[in-house]
Amino acid sequence: MLFQDHEAMKQQPPLSPKRPRSDSSSENSPKLRDLEDDVARIYRQKQKDTETQRREFEKERLQLLEKLQQVEQTKKSKKLELYQNQEETTKETTKETTKGTTKEVDKFLESCEQWQSKLNKLSVDLTGKAEDLEREEVENVVRDIVTSVEIKMLKRQIPWLNGNKRLRSLKQLMDDRVVELETQLAQKRAVEREKEMELSSLRADQDELLRPSHAVPKEEWDALVSVKEAMTTELLKLNEQLKQQSEQFVRVSEERDGLNQQNHKLQEEVKRLQSEKNKRRKEEIKILYVKFSSSMDDVAEKTMRIKELEQECKDARMQGCKDAKSRTHDLKAEKKDLELQIAQLQQDQSDLLESEYHEKENMSKELAKVQKNMRS
């Protein structure tokens, strides 16, 4: 109110002495001059009073700004003390200040508190969103690195698994073949024992028939001789087959020994490959640790950037408290900047989500291909 009165008085034109228009006005000229002098003196006195009031108001405003800074530093407890001090100062200066000045100061304090609460809320929301984005970014980076390492390890294990499958199938076939040959050999030996027993019984019968007490007709004797010859030829054939089976069994045993040696070599090769794979895993883990540490450094840089933004917000609040009108404009501009930063962060988040979605699709396709190759 005082500023408005002062500006209005400045805009008014200075009082100039009126020229006499007639004789009657010339008679009243001393009175008019006295009135003009009184008005000029009153104007100067009013101007001095307004200037003193303006200075006092400026001092009071500076005191209020200092108290506001103390309120920001000491929070709610210091706010109560600030209001008490303000009441004391207002009681001391009630004779010099007007009701309009106190109302403007109260409105200014309320607007400062409202903007301060809005800025605190925006800074808290911004820090929370930034922390969430950083956490999601770190988790996505670590997850992508782990999935890529798993896919590489699966791709490297495919030929080794295929070789083990072929080795197991070949070993199973050789074992089945050995068992089959052993059963055939046992059957041949059983048949040979039966033939030997039958031959021994026939020899016993022949000896018994050759005795003088057992006279056999010539035809029956010839039949028995032919049966004996047939049995001997069959026995020779069985012996030859048995010999062939024994030789085949020996060859199979040699092949089995060769396969066992090859299996031993393959096991040593598998151990060597396993040790190399472990070394590669250790190296990849080291690389992952380096990447993770670099991502954590990025997170630390972002946190430092957030702290700098908070400090800038605090500086902006302190700078805004010095001048109410300029502070309102600056706060609006800062609010727009914060909204733009929030929009940019949301855009970055959407871009990150989209890229993560594409990477997940690519990873799922590669995993499907790897599983298909493993099944085939």
PDB file of N, CA and C in Angstrom, residues 1-3 48-65 89-90 93-98 100-105 322:
ATOM      1  N   MET A   1       0.823  -1.207   0.000  1.00  0.00           N
ATOM      2  CA  MET A   1       0.000   0.000   0.000  1.00  0.00           C
ATOM      3  C   MET A   1       0.858   1.259   0.000  1.00  0.00           C
ATOM      4  N   LEU A   2       1.906   1.253   0.830  1.00  0.00           N
ATOM      5  CA  LEU A   2       2.778   2.423   0.887  1.00  0.00           C
ATOM      6  C   LEU A   2       3.486   2.658  -0.444  1.00  0.00           C
ATOM      7  N   PHE A   3       3.921   1.541  -1.075  1.00  0.00           N
ATOM      8  CA  PHE A   3       4.565   1.678  -2.376  1.00  0.00           C
ATOM      9  C   PHE A   3       3.597   2.259  -3.402  1.00  0.00           C
ATOM     10  N   LYS A  48       8.803  12.506   2.779  1.00  0.00           N
ATOM     11  CA  LYS A  48       9.789  12.056   3.759  1.00  0.00           C
ATOM     12  C   LYS A  48       9.246  10.911   4.605  1.00  0.00           C
ATOM     13  N   ASP A  49       7.972  11.058   5.014  1.00  0.00           N
ATOM     14  CA  ASP A  49       7.381   9.983   5.825  1.00  0.00           C
ATOM     15  C   ASP A  49       7.315   8.671   5.050  1.00  0.00           C
ATOM     16  N   THR A  50       6.897   8.784   3.789  1.00  0.00           N
ATOM     17  CA  THR A  50       6.831   7.555   2.977  1.00  0.00           C
ATOM     18  C   THR A  50       8.215   6.953   2.747  1.00  0.00           C
ATOM     19  N   GLU A  51       9.238   7.856   2.591  1.00  0.00           N
ATOM     20  CA  GLU A  51      10.596   7.341   2.399  1.00  0.00           C
ATOM     21  C   GLU A  51      11.085   6.619   3.650  1.00  0.00           C
ATOM     22  N   THR A  52      10.815   7.229   4.824  1.00  0.00           N
ATOM     23  CA  THR A  52      11.199   6.547   6.080  1.00  0.00           C
ATOM     24  C   THR A  52      10.440   5.239   6.252  1.00  0.00           C
ATOM     25  N   GLN A  53       9.141   5.269   5.935  1.00  0.00           N
ATOM     26  CA  GLN A  53       8.362   4.034   6.031  1.00  0.00           C
ATOM     27  C   GLN A  53       8.876   2.974   5.063  1.00  0.00           C
ATOM     28  N   ARG A  54       9.288   3.448   3.849  1.00  0.00           N
ATOM     29  CA  ARG A  54       9.824   2.494   2.887  1.00  0.00           C
ATOM     30  C   ARG A  54      11.112   1.859   3.392  1.00  0.00           C
ATOM     31  N   ARG A  55      11.991   2.677   3.983  1.00  0.00           N
ATOM     32  CA  ARG A  55      13.228   2.139   4.531  1.00  0.00           C
ATOM     33  C   ARG A  55      12.950   1.165   5.671  1.00  0.00           C
ATOM     34  N   GLU A  56      12.026   1.588   6.534  1.00  0.00           N
ATOM     35  CA  GLU A  56      11.679   0.681   7.632  1.00  0.00           C
ATOM     36  C   GLU A  56      11.084  -0.624   7.100  1.00  0.00           C
ATOM     37  N   PHE A  57      10.249  -0.470   6.075  1.00  0.00           N
ATOM     38  CA  PHE A  57       9.674  -1.683   5.482  1.00  0.00           C
ATOM     39  C   PHE A  57      10.751  -2.553   4.830  1.00  0.00           C
ATOM     40  N   GLU A  58      11.756  -1.904   4.196  1.00  0.00           N
ATOM     41  CA  GLU A  58      12.847  -2.673   3.594  1.00  0.00           C
ATOM     42  C   GLU A  58      13.639  -3.409   4.669  1.00  0.00           C
ATOM     43  N   LYS A  59      13.919  -2.699   5.791  1.00  0.00           N
ATOM     44  CA  LYS A  59      14.607  -3.357   6.903  1.00  0.00           C
ATOM     45  C   LYS A  59      13.782  -4.524   7.439  1.00  0.00           C
ATOM     46  N   GLU A  60      12.499  -4.256   7.591  1.00  0.00           N
ATOM     47  CA  GLU A  60      11.622  -5.318   8.106  1.00  0.00           C
ATOM     48  C   GLU A  60      11.569  -6.500   7.137  1.00  0.00           C
ATOM     49  N   ARG A  61      11.558  -6.174   5.833  1.00  0.00           N
ATOM     50  CA  ARG A  61      11.528  -7.250   4.841  1.00  0.00           C
ATOM     51  C   ARG A  61      12.811  -8.077   4.883  1.00  0.00           C
ATOM     52  N   LEU A  62      13.964  -7.388   5.041  1.00  0.00           N
ATOM     53  CA  LEU A  62      15.229  -8.116   5.168  1.00  0.00           C
ATOM     54  C   LEU A  62      15.244  -8.994   6.413  1.00  0.00           C
ATOM     55  N   GLN A  63      14.708  -8.451   7.509  1.00  0.00           N
ATOM     56  CA  GLN A  63      14.625  -9.258   8.725  1.00  0.00           C
ATOM     57  C   GLN A  63      13.746 -10.486   8.512  1.00  0.00           C
ATOM     58  N   LEU A  64      12.632 -10.259   7.811  1.00  0.00           N
ATOM     59  CA  LEU A  64      11.735 -11.388   7.534  1.00  0.00           C
ATOM     60  C   LEU A  64      12.404 -12.425   6.636  1.00  0.00           C
ATOM     61  N   LEU A  65      13.204 -11.955   5.663  1.00  0.00           N
ATOM     62  CA  LEU A  65      13.911 -12.903   4.801  1.00  0.00           C
ATOM     63  C   LEU A  65      14.918 -13.728   5.596  1.00  0.00           C
ATOM     64  N   THR A  89       8.335  -8.225  16.869  1.00  0.00           N
ATOM     65  CA  THR A  89       8.758  -7.090  16.035  1.00  0.00           C
ATOM     66  C   THR A  89       7.571  -6.276  15.536  1.00  0.00           C
ATOM     67  N   THR A  90       6.485  -6.988  15.213  1.00  0.00           N
ATOM     68  CA  THR A  90       5.290  -6.240  14.770  1.00  0.00           C
ATOM     69  C   THR A  90       4.694  -5.413  15.901  1.00  0.00           C
ATOM     70  N   THR A  93       6.790  -2.313  16.225  1.00  0.00           N
ATOM     71  CA  THR A  93       6.697  -1.367  15.094  1.00  0.00           C
ATOM     72  C   THR A  93       5.263  -1.092  14.664  1.00  0.00           C
ATOM     73  N   THR A  94       4.295  -1.344  15.543  1.00  0.00           N
ATOM     74  CA  THR A  94       2.893  -1.061  15.189  1.00  0.00           C
ATOM     75  C   THR A  94       2.628   0.431  15.015  1.00  0.00           C
ATOM     76  N   LYS A  95       3.406   1.240  15.746  1.00  0.00           N
ATOM     77  CA  LYS A  95       3.219   2.683  15.624  1.00  0.00           C
ATOM     78  C   LYS A  95       3.715   3.208  14.292  1.00  0.00           C
ATOM     79  N   GLU A  96       4.653   2.499  13.684  1.00  0.00           N
ATOM     80  CA  GLU A  96       5.272   2.996  12.461  1.00  0.00           C
ATOM     81  C   GLU A  96       4.728   2.329  11.203  1.00  0.00           C
ATOM     82  N   THR A  97       4.192   1.138  11.329  1.00  0.00           N
ATOM     83  CA  THR A  97       3.672   0.412  10.157  1.00  0.00           C
ATOM     84  C   THR A  97       2.162   0.463  10.130  1.00  0.00           C
ATOM     85  N   THR A  98       1.600   0.157   9.000  1.00  0.00           N
ATOM     86  CA  THR A  98       0.149   0.172   8.811  1.00  0.00           C
ATOM     87  C   THR A  98      -0.379  -1.236   8.719  1.00  0.00           C
ATOM     88  N   GLY A 100      -2.035  -2.451   6.213  1.00  0.00           N
ATOM     89  CA  GLY A 100      -1.775  -2.984   4.869  1.00  0.00           C
ATOM     90  C   GLY A 100      -0.415  -3.625   4.749  1.00  0.00           C
ATOM     91  N   THR A 101       0.580  -3.056   5.418  1.00  0.00           N
ATOM     92  CA  THR A 101       1.931  -3.620   5.378  1.00  0.00           C
ATOM     93  C   THR A 101       1.964  -4.994   6.023  1.00  0.00           C
ATOM     94  N   THR A 102       1.332  -5.133   7.183  1.00  0.00           N
ATOM     95  CA  THR A 102       1.298  -6.451   7.861  1.00  0.00           C
ATOM     96  C   THR A 102       0.558  -7.481   7.023  1.00  0.00           C
ATOM     97  N   LYS A 103      -0.527  -7.056   6.378  1.00  0.00           N
ATOM     98  CA  LYS A 103      -1.253  -8.007   5.529  1.00  0.00           C
ATOM     99  C   LYS A 103      -0.402  -8.467   4.357  1.00  0.00           C
ATOM    100  N   GLU A 104       0.318  -7.516   3.738  1.00  0.00           N
ATOM    101  CA  GLU A 104       1.187  -7.898   2.618  1.00  0.00           C
ATOM    102  C   GLU A 104       2.310  -8.818   3.073  1.00  0.00           C
ATOM    103  N   VAL A 105       2.855  -8.551   4.259  1.00  0.00           N
ATOM    104  CA  VAL A 105       3.907  -9.423   4.790  1.00  0.00           C
ATOM    105  C   VAL A 105       3.366 -10.825   5.052  1.00  0.00           C
ATOM    106  N   LYS A 322      14.418 -12.977  -1.707  1.00  0.00           N
ATOM    107  CA  LYS A 322      14.908 -11.606  -1.668  1.00  0.00           C
ATOM    108  C   LYS A 322      13.974 -10.638  -2.380  1.00  0.00           C
TER     109      LYS A 322
END
